[in-house]
Structure formats: C-alpha cells, structure tokens
Amino acid sequence: MRSYENRQQSIVDRIDSEEPLAKWNDWKWQLRHSVSDIDTFETLLNIRFEADEREALKKTLDTFPLSITPYYLSLIEVEDFRNDPIFMQSFPSPNELIVSCDEMADPLSEDHDSPVPGITHRYPDRVLFHISNVCSMYCRHCTRKRKVGDVDSIPNKDEVLKGIEYIANTPEVRDVLLSGGDPFMLSDEYLDWILTEIRKIPHVEVIRIGSRMPVVLPYRITDNLVNVLKKHHPIWVNTHFNHPREITSSSKEALRKLADAGIPLGNQTVLLAGVNDCYRILKKLFHKMVENRVRPYYLYQCDLSEGLTHFRTSVGKGMEIMEHLIGHTSGFAVPSYVIDAPGGGGKIPVMPNYLISWSTNKVILRNYEGVITTYAEPDSYEAVYCDRKCDGCKLQLKLDEAQEYKSVGIAKLLSDFYDDTSLVPEDTARMERRNVD
C-alpha cells in the first residue's frame, strides 16, 4: 500500500480497533469521526505539542473551531507536519488571533449586499445563495470564518424559501451560485428540493455549486448525489484544490463521477504563503486539474478576513507566478488571477501587462518571452453606434428573448445611449462642498 493508505489504516485503528477499514469510504462515517480537538489530533497522528503551544492552540480554538475529516488528516506527512500544506490548511495556528488593522470580519461586504437573508446580489445577472454554513472541514484560510461552523446562523427552510422567492422576483438573475459552508453537506433529498425549486424559475439559466468535498471528503460524491445533480442540468460545480498533494485516487474518482455525469468542473485556488506560493507547485496543480477534466478558473489573492495575515502573499508574488504560467503551459490550464475587492467591489483581474503602447493605427505588444511586436489597426473601421433600437440594427441579433437591463460602471460610460461622462464617488469633500453650495 502507498504511505497515505498506511496512514488511513493507522487512523482507523486508533479511532476504534473494531472498525474495519471498509468503513473509510462512508462519508457519514468520516463526518462522525471528524477531528475537532487537539487531543484527538495528537492521538491519531501520534504527535505531541509542547504545553505552551497547546495552550496557544486552545485559545485559537475558542475563536475559530477545528474540524478535519479523517481522510484529509491522512494526507498529512507527519515527519515534517509543521511545513505540510495539508496541515497548514486544516490545523489552527495562533497566528489566526493576530488581526491587522486592514482585516475585516466581512471583507467582501457580503452582508451589505444581501437584499434578503442568504442572498448576496453583487453582479447584475447573478447571485450567491448561501444555503449552508456547515463544512466537513474548516479551512484555516476561509473568507467566511465569521459564519462557518456557527450553528446559530445555519439557514433554515424558511430562509431558503425567501432566497428562492427573491430570485424568482428578480428577472435579471440568470445564474445562481449555491454556496456556504458547503452545499454538499445537505442531504441529497434537501438539495434535490432546492434545485427543483430554483429550476422552476424561468429566467434562471445556470445553477452553479461551490464545494470543497472533492478535496476534503471525496466519498461524499456518491452515485446517488450525482444522479440528483444530473436531474437539474445545466449544473456546474466549482471546487477548491490548493496543492497537488490533495489530488489522490479518491479525489480523482470523485471528479470522474461528476465529469462523466456531464457536469462542467472548475477549480478556484487561493494563493497561500507557505502552502502554494511557488509557480512549480501551482503549475503542477493546474496540470493535474486539466488531466482530471477540471478547468483552473480563478487564482485568488488571499482575502482580508480576520486572522489571515500569515497566509497572504504580496500581489507581486502572484504576478510572478502568472508570468511563469502564461505562455509556459496550455492556455486552458492558466486561471485568472483576481483580487476580490474589499468593500464588495467584486473580482478584479490582475495580470501582467502585455500591451506596451498604442497609437492611432497600431498597438505595441510583448509576449511571454519578451518579444516586442506590433499589431496594425484597420485603416478604416466604422464603429457601430448603439442606441438600443435593435429592430433597426444591421447586426443580426435576432434573439428569441431580447431583454435589456441598465448598464453600470465602466460599461455605462462606454455606452452610446447614456449621457454620463464620469463616475464620481459620493462621499468626497468636493461633493460635500457642492451640497453645501
């Protein structure tokens, strides 16, 4: 057996010598035996913390709880566990109690952009729907540490119904992302009911589900769960692998089941100091992703959530990594590097600059090697003036259902059918002086 399979047997033996290893693949068994205290963690991995370190760890757990599935625990390399990427993502650190002046409980202002409980409506045509605040494992870098594991904030059925009602009454919403917590912590029957209710809404085109189960508890991806998801196509699933070591035979099997069911898969990786802030690690991860039919979707700069200072890298490190990816591997293996803007600004792509300069008839570009080249603009381009009078437009739009909604932000400034010439923040001193005058 491979080393992690040996560790699996060792963990089962320490949990209960009467428990056969065959129960290992039962996701409910895994949840029942999740590690939630330091003593059990030490026992199962046969390690010991010093007394002062244990005291500091217990103080951390008073604020941010611990939960690790036996499966994910078995991936830790005990010989060098303090530097192990699995350990660092799953086990608490006293550094989590260090809150810098820049950190916030809700850095993305999800609560402020919540028209009804459970719904975050930030972008024009899509909403985030929080249907669970419970996870099989509490990731130490979680942006929603303020909610995850809080039994007082678990959405009940009435709150879920209010979220569904909001979606039904908001026709511009065409894309619903089910999130949490982890939606796959819900029972198959309850998840089936939620998906059925959302599918009844005519203007909802796509349902997405964000889950880390393929990473931390792949046995949750059962045949029955997959059959439930298949009933409600188009369903998309985004998961969250951060390191190549998380890709095991079990996680591959979970991904295979989902992909074979016709479910498009994406992956969102968080850039974490000491875990994956190395272009060789991330390139290997992304190659393994596409090998298992998962599209690398986002590489996130770590959020400004409370207690995450020790995980954050500089943006420069992220840019360096992108320089080692773009042009050096397949384009579909390169994610978008984004910063989820504090204050609810949404995901902002940050990429190396390949457009060096431009003039009236050409642009100057550089490639990944540093080659500088030009692209000639057309000598005569008659721009299409758009007044939103689609019936008289020469472009053959001919959509079955042409429904327009107002533009916002930069798109509004670029549009021909608005008179706005600038975007002006409301609370500037200049605006205050205008109001006084």
PDB file of N, CA, C and O in Angstrom, residues 257-288:
ATOM      1  N   LYS A 257     -16.643  10.924 -11.476  1.00  0.00           N
ATOM      2  CA  LYS A 257     -18.091  10.746 -11.403  1.00  0.00           C
ATOM      3  C   LYS A 257     -18.828  12.000 -11.859  1.00  0.00           C
ATOM      4  O   LYS A 257     -19.796  11.940 -12.610  1.00  0.00           O
ATOM      5  N   LEU A 258     -18.355  13.149 -11.400  1.00  0.00           N
ATOM      6  CA  LEU A 258     -19.009  14.405 -11.763  1.00  0.00           C
ATOM      7  C   LEU A 258     -18.840  14.700 -13.245  1.00  0.00           C
ATOM      8  O   LEU A 258     -19.793  15.080 -13.935  1.00  0.00           O
ATOM      9  N   ALA A 259     -17.626  14.520 -13.755  1.00  0.00           N
ATOM     10  CA  ALA A 259     -17.375  14.812 -15.171  1.00  0.00           C
ATOM     11  C   ALA A 259     -18.138  13.850 -16.074  1.00  0.00           C
ATOM     12  O   ALA A 259     -18.695  14.256 -17.104  1.00  0.00           O
ATOM     13  N   ASP A 260     -18.179  12.582 -15.714  1.00  0.00           N
ATOM     14  CA  ASP A 260     -18.899  11.596 -16.522  1.00  0.00           C
ATOM     15  C   ASP A 260     -20.402  11.868 -16.542  1.00  0.00           C
ATOM     16  O   ASP A 260     -21.101  11.431 -17.461  1.00  0.00           O
ATOM     17  N   ALA A 261     -20.880  12.593 -15.531  1.00  0.00           N
ATOM     18  CA  ALA A 261     -22.304  12.944 -15.478  1.00  0.00           C
ATOM     19  C   ALA A 261     -22.608  14.180 -16.318  1.00  0.00           C
ATOM     20  O   ALA A 261     -23.739  14.674 -16.312  1.00  0.00           O
ATOM     21  N   GLY A 262     -21.615  14.676 -17.034  1.00  0.00           N
ATOM     22  CA  GLY A 262     -21.822  15.834 -17.891  1.00  0.00           C
ATOM     23  C   GLY A 262     -21.791  17.150 -17.148  1.00  0.00           C
ATOM     24  O   GLY A 262     -22.298  18.163 -17.649  1.00  0.00           O
ATOM     25  N   ILE A 263     -21.189  17.176 -15.961  1.00  0.00           N
ATOM     26  CA  ILE A 263     -21.117  18.391 -15.155  1.00  0.00           C
ATOM     27  C   ILE A 263     -19.790  19.095 -15.416  1.00  0.00           C
ATOM     28  O   ILE A 263     -18.721  18.542 -15.114  1.00  0.00           O
ATOM     29  N   PRO A 264     -19.800  20.302 -15.987  1.00  0.00           N
ATOM     30  CA  PRO A 264     -18.543  21.046 -16.160  1.00  0.00           C
ATOM     31  C   PRO A 264     -17.926  21.372 -14.805  1.00  0.00           C
ATOM     32  O   PRO A 264     -18.629  21.784 -13.870  1.00  0.00           O
ATOM     33  N   LEU A 265     -16.622  21.190 -14.702  1.00  0.00           N
ATOM     34  CA  LEU A 265     -15.918  21.378 -13.434  1.00  0.00           C
ATOM     35  C   LEU A 265     -14.910  22.506 -13.539  1.00  0.00           C
ATOM     36  O   LEU A 265     -14.175  22.621 -14.527  1.00  0.00           O
ATOM     37  N   GLY A 266     -14.881  23.336 -12.517  1.00  0.00           N
ATOM     38  CA  GLY A 266     -13.886  24.393 -12.405  1.00  0.00           C
ATOM     39  C   GLY A 266     -13.202  24.318 -11.061  1.00  0.00           C
ATOM     40  O   GLY A 266     -13.700  23.668 -10.127  1.00  0.00           O
ATOM     41  N   ASN A 267     -12.065  24.961 -10.935  1.00  0.00           N
ATOM     42  CA  ASN A 267     -11.340  24.970  -9.663  1.00  0.00           C
ATOM     43  C   ASN A 267     -10.916  26.379  -9.304  1.00  0.00           C
ATOM     44  O   ASN A 267     -10.451  27.148 -10.151  1.00  0.00           O
ATOM     45  N   GLN A 268     -11.109  26.733  -8.047  1.00  0.00           N
ATOM     46  CA  GLN A 268     -10.705  28.030  -7.520  1.00  0.00           C
ATOM     47  C   GLN A 268      -9.628  27.813  -6.470  1.00  0.00           C
ATOM     48  O   GLN A 268      -9.883  27.217  -5.418  1.00  0.00           O
ATOM     49  N   THR A 269      -8.441  28.292  -6.768  1.00  0.00           N
ATOM     50  CA  THR A 269      -7.295  28.135  -5.883  1.00  0.00           C
ATOM     51  C   THR A 269      -7.021  29.453  -5.183  1.00  0.00           C
ATOM     52  O   THR A 269      -7.127  30.519  -5.799  1.00  0.00           O
ATOM     53  N   VAL A 270      -6.674  29.386  -3.902  1.00  0.00           N
ATOM     54  CA  VAL A 270      -6.259  30.578  -3.158  1.00  0.00           C
ATOM     55  C   VAL A 270      -4.749  30.554  -3.023  1.00  0.00           C
ATOM     56  O   VAL A 270      -4.162  29.525  -2.660  1.00  0.00           O
ATOM     57  N   LEU A 271      -4.121  31.662  -3.332  1.00  0.00           N
ATOM     58  CA  LEU A 271      -2.669  31.782  -3.187  1.00  0.00           C
ATOM     59  C   LEU A 271      -2.340  31.943  -1.705  1.00  0.00           C
ATOM     60  O   LEU A 271      -2.761  32.917  -1.070  1.00  0.00           O
ATOM     61  N   LEU A 272      -1.607  30.985  -1.149  1.00  0.00           N
ATOM     62  CA  LEU A 272      -1.362  30.930   0.293  1.00  0.00           C
ATOM     63  C   LEU A 272       0.134  30.842   0.577  1.00  0.00           C
ATOM     64  O   LEU A 272       0.825  29.932   0.084  1.00  0.00           O
ATOM     65  N   ALA A 273       0.621  31.764   1.398  1.00  0.00           N
ATOM     66  CA  ALA A 273       2.035  31.778   1.764  1.00  0.00           C
ATOM     67  C   ALA A 273       2.407  30.489   2.487  1.00  0.00           C
ATOM     68  O   ALA A 273       1.719  30.053   3.413  1.00  0.00           O
ATOM     69  N   GLY A 274       3.491  29.865   2.054  1.00  0.00           N
ATOM     70  CA  GLY A 274       3.969  28.652   2.687  1.00  0.00           C
ATOM     71  C   GLY A 274       3.256  27.396   2.247  1.00  0.00           C
ATOM     72  O   GLY A 274       3.681  26.290   2.607  1.00  0.00           O
ATOM     73  N   VAL A 275       2.178  27.555   1.487  1.00  0.00           N
ATOM     74  CA  VAL A 275       1.408  26.399   1.026  1.00  0.00           C
ATOM     75  C   VAL A 275       1.616  26.174  -0.467  1.00  0.00           C
ATOM     76  O   VAL A 275       1.964  25.064  -0.899  1.00  0.00           O
ATOM     77  N   ASN A 276       1.399  27.213  -1.268  1.00  0.00           N
ATOM     78  CA  ASN A 276       1.483  27.030  -2.717  1.00  0.00           C
ATOM     79  C   ASN A 276       2.059  28.245  -3.446  1.00  0.00           C
ATOM     80  O   ASN A 276       1.865  28.381  -4.650  1.00  0.00           O
ATOM     81  N   ASP A 277       2.764  29.125  -2.737  1.00  0.00           N
ATOM     82  CA  ASP A 277       3.290  30.335  -3.374  1.00  0.00           C
ATOM     83  C   ASP A 277       4.591  30.027  -4.122  1.00  0.00           C
ATOM     84  O   ASP A 277       5.656  30.586  -3.850  1.00  0.00           O
ATOM     85  N   CYS A 278       4.456  29.138  -5.097  1.00  0.00           N
ATOM     86  CA  CYS A 278       5.573  28.678  -5.911  1.00  0.00           C
ATOM     87  C   CYS A 278       5.002  28.290  -7.264  1.00  0.00           C
ATOM     88  O   CYS A 278       4.045  27.508  -7.335  1.00  0.00           O
ATOM     89  N   TYR A 279       5.561  28.833  -8.338  1.00  0.00           N
ATOM     90  CA  TYR A 279       4.977  28.568  -9.653  1.00  0.00           C
ATOM     91  C   TYR A 279       5.082  27.095 -10.045  1.00  0.00           C
ATOM     92  O   TYR A 279       4.247  26.568 -10.771  1.00  0.00           O
ATOM     93  N   ARG A 280       6.101  26.385  -9.544  1.00  0.00           N
ATOM     94  CA  ARG A 280       6.226  24.957  -9.868  1.00  0.00           C
ATOM     95  C   ARG A 280       5.095  24.168  -9.221  1.00  0.00           C
ATOM     96  O   ARG A 280       4.531  23.255  -9.827  1.00  0.00           O
ATOM     97  N   ILE A 281       4.762  24.524  -7.979  1.00  0.00           N
ATOM     98  CA  ILE A 281       3.659  23.835  -7.289  1.00  0.00           C
ATOM     99  C   ILE A 281       2.352  24.095  -8.021  1.00  0.00           C
ATOM    100  O   ILE A 281       1.568  23.163  -8.281  1.00  0.00           O
ATOM    101  N   LEU A 282       2.087  25.363  -8.345  1.00  0.00           N
ATOM    102  CA  LEU A 282       0.807  25.690  -8.960  1.00  0.00           C
ATOM    103  C   LEU A 282       0.710  25.161 -10.393  1.00  0.00           C
ATOM    104  O   LEU A 282      -0.360  24.712 -10.824  1.00  0.00           O
ATOM    105  N   LYS A 283       1.792  25.188 -11.131  1.00  0.00           N
ATOM    106  CA  LYS A 283       1.747  24.620 -12.479  1.00  0.00           C
ATOM    107  C   LYS A 283       1.432  23.135 -12.411  1.00  0.00           C
ATOM    108  O   LYS A 283       0.619  22.613 -13.194  1.00  0.00           O
ATOM    109  N   LYS A 284       2.048  22.426 -11.472  1.00  0.00           N
ATOM    110  CA  LYS A 284       1.757  21.002 -11.299  1.00  0.00           C
ATOM    111  C   LYS A 284       0.300  20.790 -10.922  1.00  0.00           C
ATOM    112  O   LYS A 284      -0.373  19.879 -11.438  1.00  0.00           O
ATOM    113  N   LEU A 285      -0.207  21.630 -10.030  1.00  0.00           N
ATOM    114  CA  LEU A 285      -1.611  21.528  -9.627  1.00  0.00           C
ATOM    115  C   LEU A 285      -2.527  21.709 -10.829  1.00  0.00           C
ATOM    116  O   LEU A 285      -3.446  20.911 -11.057  1.00  0.00           O
ATOM    117  N   PHE A 286      -2.290  22.754 -11.616  1.00  0.00           N
ATOM    118  CA  PHE A 286      -3.177  23.044 -12.741  1.00  0.00           C
ATOM    119  C   PHE A 286      -3.086  21.968 -13.820  1.00  0.00           C
ATOM    120  O   PHE A 286      -4.084  21.646 -14.467  1.00  0.00           O
ATOM    121  N   HIS A 287      -1.906  21.391 -14.004  1.00  0.00           N
ATOM    122  CA  HIS A 287      -1.782  20.282 -14.946  1.00  0.00           C
ATOM    123  C   HIS A 287      -2.590  19.071 -14.470  1.00  0.00           C
ATOM    124  O   HIS A 287      -3.252  18.394 -15.270  1.00  0.00           O
ATOM    125  N   LYS A 288      -2.523  18.804 -13.182  1.00  0.00           N
ATOM    126  CA  LYS A 288      -3.307  17.691 -12.645  1.00  0.00           C
ATOM    127  C   LYS A 288      -4.809  17.978 -12.746  1.00  0.00           C
ATOM    128  O   LYS A 288      -5.619  17.067 -12.944  1.00  0.00           O
TER     129      LYS A 288
END
